[in-house]
Short mmCIF file of C-alpha atoms in Angstrom, two decimals:
data_model
loop_
_atom_site.label_atom_id
_atom_site.label_comp_id
_atom_site.label_asym_id
_atom_site.label_seq_id
_atom_site.Cartn_x
_atom_site.Cartn_y
_atom_site.Cartn_z
CA VAL A 1 0.00 0.00 0.00
CA LEU A 2 1.39 3.42 -0.97
CA PRO A 3 1.18 6.39 1.41
CA ASP A 4 -1.62 7.83 -0.79
CA GLY A 5 -3.74 4.71 -0.04
CA SER A 6 -3.38 3.16 -3.50
CA ALA A 7 -2.36 -0.51 -3.56
CA ARG A 8 -0.42 -2.97 -5.73
CA HIS A 9 -1.33 -6.66 -5.58
CA MET A 10 1.10 -9.53 -5.74
CA GLN A 11 0.74 -13.31 -5.56
CA ARG A 12 3.85 -15.50 -5.31
CA ASP A 13 4.62 -19.11 -4.44
CA LYS A 14 4.96 -19.51 -0.65
CA ALA A 15 8.13 -21.67 -0.89
CA GLU A 16 9.98 -19.44 -3.38
CA PRO A 17 13.01 -17.60 -1.90
CA LEU A 18 12.42 -13.89 -1.33
CA GLY A 19 15.36 -12.95 -3.62
CA ARG A 20 13.55 -14.33 -6.67
CA ALA A 21 10.37 -12.38 -5.87
CA LEU A 22 12.36 -9.16 -5.37
CA ALA A 23 14.20 -9.69 -8.70
CA ARG A 24 10.81 -10.10 -10.41
CA ILE A 25 9.58 -6.86 -8.81
CA ALA A 26 12.76 -5.05 -9.95
CA THR A 27 12.20 -6.28 -13.54
CA SER A 28 8.59 -5.10 -13.66
CA ALA A 29 9.58 -1.77 -12.07
CA THR A 30 12.24 -1.40 -14.80
CA LYS A 31 9.61 -2.17 -17.48
CA GLY A 32 7.49 0.61 -16.01
CA GLN A 33 10.50 2.95 -16.12
CA GLY A 34 11.25 1.77 -19.68
CA LYS A 35 7.74 2.73 -20.80
CA LYS A 36 8.21 6.16 -19.24
CA SER A 37 11.62 6.68 -20.92
CA LYS A 38 10.16 5.57 -24.29
CA LYS A 39 7.46 8.21 -23.81
CA ALA A 40 10.16 10.78 -22.94
CA ARG A 41 12.12 9.86 -26.11
CA ALA A 42 8.97 10.15 -28.22
CA GLU A 43 8.46 13.60 -26.80
CA GLY A 44 12.01 14.56 -27.77
CA GLY A 45 13.62 13.88 -24.40
CA ALA A 46 17.08 12.44 -23.76
CA GLU A 47 17.77 8.77 -24.48
CA GLY A 48 18.98 6.43 -21.79
CA GLU A 49 18.25 2.95 -20.48
CA ALA A 50 16.05 2.74 -17.38
CA ALA A 51 18.22 1.86 -14.38
CA VAL A 52 17.19 -1.22 -12.34
CA PRO A 53 16.00 0.18 -8.99
CA ALA A 54 17.27 -1.28 -5.71
CA VAL A 55 14.51 -3.53 -4.28
CA ARG A 56 14.74 -4.57 -0.62
CA LEU A 57 12.27 -5.84 1.99
CA PHE A 58 12.53 -4.66 5.61
CA SER A 59 10.67 -6.24 8.54
CA SER A 60 8.37 -4.08 10.67
CA ASP A 61 11.27 -3.38 13.07
CA GLY A 62 13.51 -2.09 10.23
CA VAL A 63 15.77 -5.14 9.72
CA ALA A 64 16.50 -6.16 6.10
CA VAL A 65 15.01 -9.60 5.31
CA ALA A 66 17.59 -12.07 3.88
CA GLU A 67 17.03 -13.09 0.26
CA GLU A 68 17.07 -16.84 0.96
CA VAL A 69 14.06 -16.61 3.35
CA PRO A 70 10.96 -18.19 1.71
CA ASN A 71 8.10 -15.85 0.74
CA ALA A 72 5.75 -17.36 3.35
CA ALA A 73 8.04 -16.19 6.17
CA ALA A 74 9.37 -13.03 4.50
CA TRP A 75 6.18 -11.13 3.73
CA GLN A 76 4.62 -10.23 7.05
CA ASP A 77 2.07 -7.55 7.93
CA GLY A 78 3.80 -4.26 8.65
CA ALA A 79 6.93 -5.07 6.58
CA VAL A 80 8.09 -2.30 4.21
CA LEU A 81 9.11 -2.86 0.60
CA HIS A 82 11.65 -0.38 -0.84
CA ILE A 83 11.66 0.08 -4.63
CA GLY A 84 14.24 2.78 -5.30
CA ASP A 85 12.92 5.76 -3.36
CA ALA A 86 9.32 4.47 -3.15
CA ARG A 87 8.09 2.81 0.05
CA TYR A 88 5.27 0.25 0.18
CA LEU A 89 3.66 -1.00 3.39
CA VAL A 90 3.01 -4.76 3.18
CA GLU A 91 -0.46 -6.14 3.96
CA ARG A 92 -0.58 -9.91 3.87
CA ASN A 93 -3.87 -11.48 2.68
CA PRO A 94 -5.84 -8.26 3.26
CA PRO A 95 -9.65 -8.63 3.50
CA ALA A 96 -11.16 -8.19 0.04
CA LEU A 97 -14.53 -8.31 -1.72
CA THR A 98 -14.70 -10.63 -4.73
CA GLU A 99 -18.38 -9.95 -5.46
CA LEU A 100 -20.93 -7.37 -4.35
CA ARG A 101 -24.38 -7.45 -5.95
CA LEU A 102 -27.85 -6.11 -5.20
CA PRO A 103 -31.00 -7.96 -6.30
CA ARG A 104 -32.56 -6.76 -9.56
CA SER A 105 -35.94 -6.11 -7.93
CA LEU A 106 -36.42 -3.98 -4.79
CA LEU A 107 -39.80 -3.76 -3.04
CA ALA A 108 -40.74 -1.41 -0.20
CA GLY A 109 -41.27 -3.38 3.00
CA PHE A 110 -39.21 -6.37 1.77
CA PRO A 111 -35.62 -7.12 2.87
CA VAL A 112 -32.85 -6.29 0.40
CA CYS A 113 -30.11 -8.92 0.84
CA PRO A 114 -26.90 -8.22 -1.10
CA LYS A 115 -24.78 -11.05 -2.44
CA VAL A 116 -21.40 -10.61 -0.71
CA SER A 117 -18.44 -12.85 -1.62
CA THR A 118 -15.13 -12.28 0.13
CA GLU A 119 -11.52 -13.38 0.34
CA PHE A 120 -9.71 -13.34 3.72
CA ALA A 121 -12.89 -11.84 5.17
CA ALA A 122 -16.42 -12.89 6.12
CA PRO A 123 -19.73 -11.16 5.33
CA GLN A 124 -20.68 -11.06 9.02
CA HIS A 125 -17.52 -9.00 9.77
CA CYS A 126 -17.95 -6.53 6.88
CA LEU A 127 -19.18 -2.97 7.37
CA PHE A 128 -22.29 -1.88 5.45
CA ARG A 129 -23.50 1.63 4.66
CA TRP A 130 -26.73 2.16 2.72
CA PHE A 131 -27.53 5.26 0.66
CA ARG A 132 -30.60 6.42 -1.20
CA GLU A 133 -30.90 8.74 -4.16
CA GLN A 134 -31.53 12.39 -3.36
CA ARG A 135 -35.05 13.38 -4.41
CA PRO A 136 -34.99 16.50 -6.61
CA ALA A 137 -36.24 19.65 -4.87
CA GLY A 138 -39.16 20.17 -7.24
CA GLY A 139 -40.46 16.60 -6.83
CA GLY A 140 -40.55 14.25 -9.85
CA ASP A 141 -38.15 11.38 -10.46
CA ALA A 142 -34.62 11.32 -9.14
CA THR A 143 -32.13 11.33 -11.99
CA GLY A 144 -29.15 13.03 -10.38
CA LYS A 145 -26.27 11.22 -8.74
CA ALA A 146 -26.59 12.83 -5.31
CA TRP A 147 -26.77 10.20 -2.54
CA VAL A 148 -28.03 10.55 1.03
CA GLU A 149 -26.85 8.09 3.68
CA THR A 150 -29.64 6.21 5.48
CA ALA A 151 -29.49 5.27 9.15
CA ALA A 152 -29.11 1.58 8.22
CA ALA A 153 -25.74 -0.04 8.88
CA GLU A 154 -26.76 -3.70 8.68
CA ARG A 155 -26.15 -6.28 5.99
CA VAL A 156 -29.89 -6.49 5.22
CA PHE A 157 -31.82 -3.32 4.48
CA THR A 158 -35.62 -3.03 4.28
CA PRO A 159 -36.62 0.09 2.32
CA SER A 160 -39.66 2.01 3.57
CA ASN A 161 -42.51 3.31 1.41
CA ALA A 162 -40.81 6.73 1.51
CA LEU A 163 -38.07 5.31 -0.76
CA VAL A 164 -40.41 4.22 -3.58
CA GLY A 165 -39.06 5.62 -6.87
CA LEU A 166 -35.49 6.02 -5.55
CA ARG A 167 -32.47 3.85 -6.26
CA LEU A 168 -30.24 2.48 -3.51
CA LYS A 169 -26.48 2.31 -3.14
CA LEU A 170 -24.49 0.06 -0.83
CA ARG A 171 -20.93 0.68 0.34
CA CYS A 172 -19.31 -2.42 1.80
CA THR A 173 -15.95 -2.58 3.59
CA PRO A 174 -14.59 -6.15 3.91
CA GLY A 175 -13.47 -7.20 7.41
CA ASP A 176 -12.00 -10.38 8.90
CA GLY A 177 -13.20 -10.14 12.51
CA ASP A 178 -9.69 -9.17 13.73
CA GLN A 179 -10.23 -5.45 13.17
CA ARG A 180 -8.55 -5.66 9.75
CA TYR A 181 -10.43 -4.02 6.91
CA GLY A 182 -9.79 -3.97 3.18
CA PRO A 183 -10.74 -1.48 0.46
CA ALA A 184 -14.46 -0.64 0.27
CA ARG A 185 -16.57 -1.26 -2.82
CA GLU A 186 -19.84 0.32 -3.88
CA VAL A 187 -22.77 -1.03 -5.85
CA GLU A 188 -25.88 0.80 -7.06
CA SER A 189 -29.27 -0.82 -7.65
CA SER A 190 -30.20 -1.24 -11.31
CA GLY A 191 -33.68 0.18 -10.73
CA PRO A 192 -35.63 2.10 -8.10
CA VAL A 193 -37.51 0.73 -5.09
CA GLU A 194 -41.04 -0.25 -6.17
CA ALA A 195 -44.23 -0.40 -4.11
CA GLY A 196 -44.79 -3.75 -2.37
CA PRO A 197 -48.01 -5.79 -2.59
CA GLY A 198 -49.25 -4.89 0.90
CA ALA A 199 -50.49 -7.78 3.05
CA CYS A 200 -49.14 -11.25 2.18
CA THR A 201 -50.49 -14.68 3.15
CA PHE A 202 -47.51 -15.28 5.43
CA ASP A 203 -47.80 -12.04 7.47
CA PRO A 204 -50.25 -13.50 10.06
CA ARG A 205 -48.05 -16.63 10.35
CA HIS A 206 -45.03 -14.48 11.27
CA LEU A 207 -46.87 -13.44 14.46
CA TYR A 208 -46.24 -17.00 15.72
CA THR A 209 -42.57 -17.10 14.68
CA LYS A 210 -41.12 -13.76 15.78
CA LYS A 211 -38.37 -15.40 17.85
CA VAL A 212 -36.11 -18.37 17.25
CA CYS A 213 -37.38 -21.18 19.50
CA GLY A 214 -35.37 -22.05 22.60
CA HIS A 215 -32.88 -24.77 23.52
CA GLY A 216 -34.37 -28.27 23.23
CA PHE A 217 -36.77 -27.18 20.47
CA VAL A 218 -36.43 -27.30 16.69
CA ARG A 219 -38.57 -25.24 14.30
CA ALA A 220 -38.85 -27.05 10.95
CA VAL A 221 -40.18 -25.75 7.64
CA SER A 222 -40.95 -27.71 4.46
CA TYR A 223 -41.85 -25.77 1.32
CA ASN A 224 -42.04 -26.36 -2.43
CA ILE A 225 -41.14 -22.87 -3.67
CA LEU A 226 -42.12 -23.37 -7.37
CA ALA A 227 -39.09 -23.43 -9.66
CA ASP A 228 -38.71 -20.59 -12.14
CA THR A 229 -38.14 -23.30 -14.77
CA TYR A 230 -41.84 -24.24 -14.38
CA ALA A 231 -43.39 -20.85 -13.48
CA GLN A 232 -42.13 -18.96 -16.52
CA THR A 233 -43.37 -21.21 -19.34
CA GLU A 234 -46.16 -20.26 -21.75
CA PHE A 235 -48.07 -23.32 -20.46
CA SER A 236 -47.81 -22.06 -16.86
CA ARG A 237 -48.96 -18.56 -17.75
CA THR A 238 -51.92 -19.62 -19.91
CA VAL A 239 -53.01 -23.05 -18.62
CA LEU A 240 -51.72 -23.70 -15.09
CA TYR A 241 -51.87 -20.22 -13.53
CA PRO A 242 -53.97 -18.02 -15.88
CA TYR A 243 -55.43 -16.26 -12.82
CA CYS A 244 -52.00 -15.03 -11.65
CA ALA A 245 -50.77 -11.60 -12.79
CA PRO A 246 -47.79 -12.26 -15.13
CA TYR A 247 -45.45 -9.96 -13.12
CA ALA A 248 -46.19 -12.02 -9.98
CA LEU A 249 -44.85 -15.15 -11.74
CA GLU A 250 -41.51 -13.49 -12.45
CA ILE A 251 -38.61 -14.81 -10.42
CA ASP A 252 -37.37 -11.43 -9.10
CA TYR A 253 -40.81 -10.59 -7.75
CA ARG A 254 -41.36 -14.03 -6.17
CA GLN A 255 -37.86 -14.01 -4.64
CA ASN A 256 -38.67 -10.79 -2.76
CA LEU A 257 -41.71 -12.47 -1.21
CA LEU A 258 -39.91 -15.75 -0.53
CA LYS A 259 -36.96 -14.16 1.25
CA LYS A 260 -39.27 -12.17 3.51
CA GLU A 261 -41.45 -15.21 4.15
CA LEU A 262 -38.58 -17.58 5.00
CA ALA A 263 -36.63 -15.06 7.09
CA GLY A 264 -39.77 -14.31 9.12
CA TYR A 265 -40.23 -17.94 10.18
CA SER A 266 -37.05 -17.79 12.36
CA ALA A 267 -36.58 -21.48 11.55
CA ASP A 268 -33.84 -23.89 12.64
CA LEU A 269 -34.37 -26.22 9.67
CA ILE A 270 -35.76 -25.35 6.25
CA CYS A 271 -36.26 -28.02 3.58
CA LEU A 272 -37.10 -26.61 0.16
CA GLN A 273 -38.08 -28.31 -3.09
CA GLU A 274 -38.04 -26.97 -6.66
CA VAL A 275 -35.07 -24.69 -6.01
CA ASP A 276 -33.42 -23.34 -9.19
CA LYS A 277 -29.65 -23.57 -8.91
CA SER A 278 -29.22 -19.83 -9.66
CA VAL A 279 -31.90 -18.96 -7.09
CA PHE A 280 -29.99 -20.94 -4.44
CA VAL A 281 -26.57 -19.47 -5.29
CA ASP A 282 -27.47 -15.85 -6.01
CA SER A 283 -30.56 -15.25 -3.87
CA LEU A 284 -31.58 -17.69 -1.13
CA ALA A 285 -28.17 -18.75 0.19
CA PRO A 286 -26.86 -15.14 0.59
CA ALA A 287 -30.18 -13.93 2.06
CA LEU A 288 -30.65 -16.76 4.57
CA ASP A 289 -26.95 -16.60 5.45
CA ALA A 290 -27.60 -13.05 6.66
CA PHE A 291 -30.33 -14.47 8.94
CA GLY A 292 -28.00 -17.11 10.44
CA LEU A 293 -28.77 -20.11 8.21
CA GLU A 294 -26.30 -22.29 6.31
CA GLY A 295 -27.54 -23.91 3.09
CA LEU A 296 -26.91 -27.20 1.26
CA PHE A 297 -28.03 -27.82 -2.31
CA ARG A 298 -28.60 -31.00 -4.32
CA ILE A 299 -29.50 -30.66 -8.00
CA LYS A 300 -31.64 -33.12 -9.98
CA GLU A 301 -29.30 -34.47 -12.65
CA LYS A 302 -31.40 -33.68 -15.75
CA GLN A 303 -33.00 -30.48 -14.49
CA HIS A 304 -31.91 -27.02 -13.40
CA GLU A 305 -33.70 -27.34 -10.07
CA GLY A 306 -33.29 -29.44 -6.97
CA LEU A 307 -33.48 -29.57 -3.17
CA ALA A 308 -32.09 -27.23 -0.52
CA THR A 309 -31.70 -27.81 3.21
CA PHE A 310 -30.86 -24.88 5.50
CA TYR A 311 -29.91 -25.19 9.18
CA ARG A 312 -29.37 -22.58 11.89
CA ARG A 313 -25.63 -22.12 12.37
CA ASP A 314 -25.65 -21.44 16.11
CA LYS A 315 -27.80 -24.54 16.81
CA PHE A 316 -26.33 -27.09 14.39
CA SER A 317 -23.22 -27.94 12.46
CA LEU A 318 -23.07 -30.27 9.46
CA PHE A 319 -21.64 -33.64 10.48
CA SER A 320 -22.02 -35.55 7.18
CA GLN A 321 -24.05 -35.75 3.96
CA HIS A 322 -25.60 -38.82 2.35
CA ASP A 323 -27.52 -37.62 -0.73
CA ILE A 324 -28.63 -40.05 -3.45
CA ALA A 325 -30.42 -40.06 -6.83
CA PHE A 326 -33.07 -42.81 -6.62
CA SER A 327 -32.41 -44.38 -10.04
CA GLU A 328 -28.64 -44.46 -9.53
CA ALA A 329 -28.87 -45.87 -5.98
CA LEU A 330 -31.32 -48.56 -7.10
CA LEU A 331 -28.90 -49.83 -9.74
CA SER A 332 -25.60 -49.48 -7.92
CA GLU A 333 -26.10 -49.90 -4.17
CA PRO A 334 -26.18 -53.44 -2.70
CA LEU A 335 -28.67 -52.07 -0.16
CA HIS A 336 -31.42 -52.07 -2.82
CA LYS A 337 -30.48 -55.37 -4.50
CA GLU A 338 -33.64 -57.21 -3.44
CA LEU A 339 -35.96 -54.37 -4.53
CA CYS A 340 -34.04 -54.09 -7.81
CA GLU A 341 -34.54 -57.81 -8.50
CA GLN A 342 -38.26 -57.56 -7.76
CA LEU A 343 -38.55 -54.50 -10.00
CA ALA A 344 -36.83 -56.32 -12.89
CA LYS A 345 -39.98 -58.49 -13.19
CA TYR A 346 -41.88 -55.37 -14.31
CA PRO A 347 -39.78 -53.87 -17.15
CA LEU A 348 -42.27 -51.07 -18.00
CA VAL A 349 -42.32 -49.82 -14.41
CA GLN A 350 -38.58 -50.33 -14.03
CA GLU A 351 -37.90 -48.19 -17.10
CA LYS A 352 -40.11 -45.37 -15.75
CA VAL A 353 -38.46 -45.46 -12.33
CA LEU A 354 -34.97 -45.34 -13.87
CA GLN A 355 -35.90 -42.41 -16.14
CA ARG A 356 -36.80 -40.16 -13.21
CA SER A 357 -34.19 -37.73 -11.91
CA SER A 358 -35.70 -37.47 -8.40
CA VAL A 359 -33.20 -37.15 -5.55
CA LEU A 360 -33.07 -37.54 -1.78
CA GLN A 361 -31.04 -35.14 0.33
CA VAL A 362 -29.88 -36.57 3.68
CA SER A 363 -27.91 -34.41 6.12
CA ILE A 364 -26.61 -35.42 9.54
CA LEU A 365 -26.63 -32.39 11.82
CA GLN A 366 -24.93 -32.18 15.19
CA SER A 367 -26.14 -29.96 18.01
CA THR A 368 -23.64 -27.18 18.79
CA THR A 369 -24.56 -27.19 22.49
CA ASP A 370 -24.72 -30.98 23.00
CA PRO A 371 -22.43 -32.84 20.54
CA SER A 372 -23.95 -36.21 21.55
CA ARG A 373 -27.24 -35.05 20.02
CA LYS A 374 -27.48 -35.66 16.27
CA LEU A 375 -30.36 -35.41 13.82
CA CYS A 376 -30.94 -37.07 10.43
CA VAL A 377 -32.72 -34.57 8.18
CA ALA A 378 -34.09 -35.98 4.91
CA ASN A 379 -35.64 -33.93 2.10
CA THR A 380 -37.21 -35.14 -1.16
CA HIS A 381 -39.56 -34.36 -4.04
CA LEU A 382 -41.26 -37.45 -5.47
CA TYR A 383 -42.56 -38.06 -9.01
CA TRP A 384 -45.45 -35.71 -9.84
CA HIS A 385 -47.81 -37.59 -12.20
CA PRO A 386 -51.35 -38.15 -10.81
CA LYS A 387 -51.25 -41.78 -12.03
CA GLY A 388 -47.69 -42.34 -10.81
CA GLY A 389 -48.58 -43.87 -7.41
CA ASN A 390 -46.68 -47.08 -8.26
CA ILE A 391 -43.54 -45.10 -9.23
CA ARG A 392 -43.75 -43.08 -6.00
CA LEU A 393 -44.00 -46.30 -3.96
CA ILE A 394 -40.74 -47.55 -5.47
CA GLN A 395 -39.07 -44.16 -4.88
CA ILE A 396 -40.19 -44.04 -1.25
CA ALA A 397 -39.04 -47.64 -0.71
CA VAL A 398 -35.54 -46.65 -1.90
CA ALA A 399 -35.69 -43.54 0.31
CA MET A 400 -36.69 -45.47 3.44
CA SER A 401 -34.00 -48.14 2.88
CA HIS A 402 -31.39 -45.43 2.48
CA ILE A 403 -32.56 -43.52 5.56
CA LYS A 404 -32.56 -46.82 7.49
CA HIS A 405 -28.95 -47.42 6.40
CA VAL A 406 -27.94 -43.92 7.59
CA ALA A 407 -30.03 -43.68 10.79
CA CYS A 408 -29.79 -47.33 11.93
CA ASP A 409 -26.46 -48.63 10.59
CA LEU A 410 -24.16 -45.60 10.29
CA TYR A 411 -25.57 -43.59 13.22
CA PRO A 412 -27.59 -46.03 15.33
CA SER A 413 -30.81 -44.68 16.93
CA ILE A 414 -30.46 -41.14 15.58
CA PRO A 415 -33.83 -39.30 15.26
CA VAL A 416 -35.22 -38.71 11.76
CA ILE A 417 -37.06 -35.69 10.32
CA PHE A 418 -38.25 -36.40 6.78
CA CYS A 419 -39.61 -33.38 4.85
CA GLY A 420 -40.77 -33.00 1.31
CA ASP A 421 -43.27 -32.72 -1.46
CA PHE A 422 -44.34 -36.36 -1.67
CA ASN A 423 -46.98 -35.69 -4.35
CA SER A 424 -49.18 -38.07 -2.35
CA THR A 425 -52.46 -37.37 -0.55
CA PRO A 426 -53.23 -38.94 2.86
CA SER A 427 -55.28 -41.67 1.12
CA SER A 428 -52.31 -42.78 -1.03
CA GLY A 429 -50.16 -45.88 -0.72
CA THR A 430 -47.05 -43.74 -0.22
CA TYR A 431 -48.53 -41.89 2.78
CA SER A 432 -49.84 -45.16 4.24
CA PHE A 433 -46.43 -46.84 3.79
CA ILE A 434 -44.51 -44.00 5.49
CA SER A 435 -46.87 -43.72 8.46
CA SER A 436 -47.71 -47.40 9.02
CA GLY A 437 -44.32 -48.94 8.22
CA GLY A 438 -45.56 -51.28 5.52
CA ILE A 439 -47.63 -51.79 2.38
CA ALA A 440 -49.44 -54.88 1.11
CA GLU A 441 -48.72 -56.27 -2.35
CA ASP A 442 -52.39 -55.96 -3.29
CA HIS A 443 -52.63 -52.21 -2.51
CA GLU A 444 -54.54 -50.35 -5.26
CA ASP A 445 -51.61 -47.98 -5.91
CA TRP A 446 -49.65 -50.84 -7.49
CA VAL A 447 -52.09 -50.51 -10.43
CA SER A 448 -52.28 -46.69 -10.37
CA ASN A 449 -51.50 -46.54 -14.11
CA GLY A 450 -53.53 -49.54 -15.28
CA GLU A 451 -53.01 -53.30 -15.54
CA GLU A 452 -50.07 -53.15 -17.99
CA GLU A 453 -48.06 -51.31 -15.33
CA ARG A 454 -49.15 -53.45 -12.40
CA CYS A 455 -46.32 -54.33 -10.02
CA ASN A 456 -47.08 -56.09 -6.76
CA MET A 457 -44.62 -56.02 -3.87
CA SER A 458 -44.86 -55.93 -0.13
CA LEU A 459 -42.59 -53.32 1.47
CA SER A 460 -41.67 -52.41 5.04
CA HIS A 461 -39.49 -50.02 7.04
CA PRO A 462 -38.60 -49.94 10.76
CA PHE A 463 -39.46 -46.31 11.63
CA LYS A 464 -42.36 -44.95 13.67
CA LEU A 465 -43.13 -41.78 11.71
CA LEU A 466 -45.85 -39.22 12.28
CA SER A 467 -46.98 -36.31 10.09
CA ALA A 468 -46.13 -33.41 12.43
CA CYS A 469 -48.60 -31.00 10.78
CA GLY A 470 -51.32 -33.63 10.50
CA GLU A 471 -53.31 -33.87 7.28
CA PRO A 472 -54.33 -30.33 6.23
CA ALA A 473 -57.14 -30.01 3.65
CA TYR A 474 -54.49 -28.87 1.16
CA THR A 475 -50.86 -27.77 0.89
CA ASN A 476 -51.10 -27.18 -2.86
CA TYR A 477 -53.87 -24.97 -4.29
CA VAL A 478 -54.02 -24.32 -8.04
CA GLY A 479 -56.87 -23.66 -10.45
CA GLY A 480 -57.50 -27.29 -11.33
CA PHE A 481 -56.45 -29.09 -8.12
CA HIS A 482 -56.08 -28.75 -4.39
CA GLY A 483 -54.82 -31.38 -1.99
CA CYS A 484 -52.37 -32.26 0.75
CA LEU A 485 -49.06 -33.30 -0.85
CA ASP A 486 -46.41 -31.96 1.55
CA TYR A 487 -45.42 -33.36 4.96
CA ILE A 488 -42.91 -33.11 7.78
CA PHE A 489 -42.59 -36.67 9.10
CA ILE A 490 -40.96 -37.01 12.51
CA ASP A 491 -39.59 -39.86 14.57
CA LYS A 492 -42.27 -40.52 17.22
CA ASN A 493 -39.74 -42.19 19.53
CA ALA A 494 -37.48 -39.15 19.83
CA LEU A 495 -39.50 -36.07 18.92
CA GLU A 496 -42.89 -34.60 19.74
CA VAL A 497 -44.87 -31.72 18.26
CA GLU A 498 -44.90 -28.61 20.44
CA GLN A 499 -46.96 -26.45 18.04
CA VAL A 500 -48.06 -26.32 14.41
CA ILE A 501 -48.09 -22.83 12.88
CA PRO A 502 -51.60 -22.43 11.40
CA LEU A 503 -51.88 -22.45 7.62
CA PRO A 504 -53.38 -19.37 5.95
CA SER A 505 -57.21 -19.34 5.95
CA HIS A 506 -59.14 -20.53 2.90
CA GLU A 507 -60.24 -16.93 2.43
CA GLU A 508 -56.61 -15.72 2.30
CA ILE A 509 -55.61 -18.45 -0.15
CA THR A 510 -58.52 -17.73 -2.51
CA THR A 511 -58.40 -13.90 -2.36
CA HIS A 512 -56.79 -13.96 -5.83
CA GLN A 513 -58.61 -17.18 -6.87
CA ALA A 514 -55.71 -19.61 -6.30
CA LEU A 515 -51.91 -19.86 -5.92
CA PRO A 516 -49.44 -18.40 -6.79
CA SER A 517 -50.64 -14.80 -6.52
CA VAL A 518 -49.36 -11.27 -5.96
CA SER A 519 -49.36 -12.02 -2.23
CA HIS A 520 -48.11 -15.65 -2.27
CA PRO A 521 -44.94 -16.70 -4.15
CA SER A 522 -45.64 -20.41 -4.77
CA ASP A 523 -48.44 -22.80 -5.68
CA HIS A 524 -47.68 -24.68 -2.43
CA ILE A 525 -48.01 -23.54 1.20
CA ALA A 526 -45.13 -23.80 3.68
CA LEU A 527 -45.54 -26.27 6.56
CA ILE A 528 -44.06 -25.05 9.85
CA CYS A 529 -43.92 -26.76 13.23
CA ASP A 530 -42.01 -26.53 16.49
CA LEU A 531 -40.64 -29.89 17.63
CA LYS A 532 -39.36 -30.87 21.04
CA TRP A 533 -36.77 -33.53 21.88
CA LYS A 534 -38.34 -36.22 24.06
#
């Protein structure tokens, strides 16, 4: 760093002797001088080769560092580099911002969560200063570049209605938690703050979830958030959701609602389905990180969407991950050999099962306060087709065998929480199998797609699972269908339900005919419950 605050960056091999690095610096300094002397010659100045400047490194206490010392030991904070007469103060691995971005859409009353990527720093140790555009004296739109600092100094900023029509600017200074700060960067919003939709379906639910629940309790959320891949098609706009205003189907708009909704649940565990990869990386992970949640993502192989599991950092740490793709696991894991052999008798069904890209996300979390306490959190999204009950039964059989392997063999007697969009109503074979522990080979779901796809098997699993939120009338409400498809299954032996956060009223859900709507970002409804360790 030069006395005027400007900086030069350098990256060298740690093991290289200092002498070689200094020689390299001398050469590039000479090149710089050479360019200057060329310019002088071109302007009619005197000729003359640029002299190689003396380059030395002195430690913070003024002692010259020997040239055979390796770079790793030579370059320490506070050392001074001499290049001829110039003096540079050395900063080793200074905190730096590698990315600073604001969301494309800003709504009044909704949290603005910047994407902050750092090197030798951490977002929670950075300094944030928010500015708004200066409104012109005579009213009208702000077009000038005058900025007024707001009172906000947090990572997340919620603009008020007074800021509608104005753009925002963020100045971020990277920090590492040891009182070291790097150069600040600024980013301006691409557009102004727009008016929000007013009351949303989740606002009354937030009254129950203002605080994070206490020690010994776990608040779990399961939510299919409707992938952009499916919301933005012509078919979705005209056939599936013709009642929804087109702007309310756009990803930027829905993300504003989703981030506010999820942050307001103060959850310890969030299992999401239909998460676009870009939505996870650029929107949800940075936003929920700011609210204390760490995220894990598992993509479906053939699609651009997948599953995400978030856990509260100060309650849990990630111990291990055991994700699988159903089709792959069925073919390659000895665990499923018997099921695979049974399935081979029904080639039509087998082919359908193996074509699906459905996945199962399994995360082992360890309590930060009591390391002996671990939790197996599973998350899935089963095959969607209304006549696919037989396919879902095979998928759930693979899932239960895998969870059994993890929660009985690898981590004996660890409690299970199994969340997801199971695409199965309470009257289905899949729901019956999960909650009763078995299914008969003559169950009607084995012929869900007609006789030619009949496959009869009897299946079982060892868990005692309970639907924590019961069997609501519906968790999915679209123009042509409503039903209960989503569940949070819990291990009855280890966990009990403390409270279920009420779902929005039928009146709220149907205010705009069906879901999604301007006040609800998905076609599904989030399930939320507080669980207690037994």
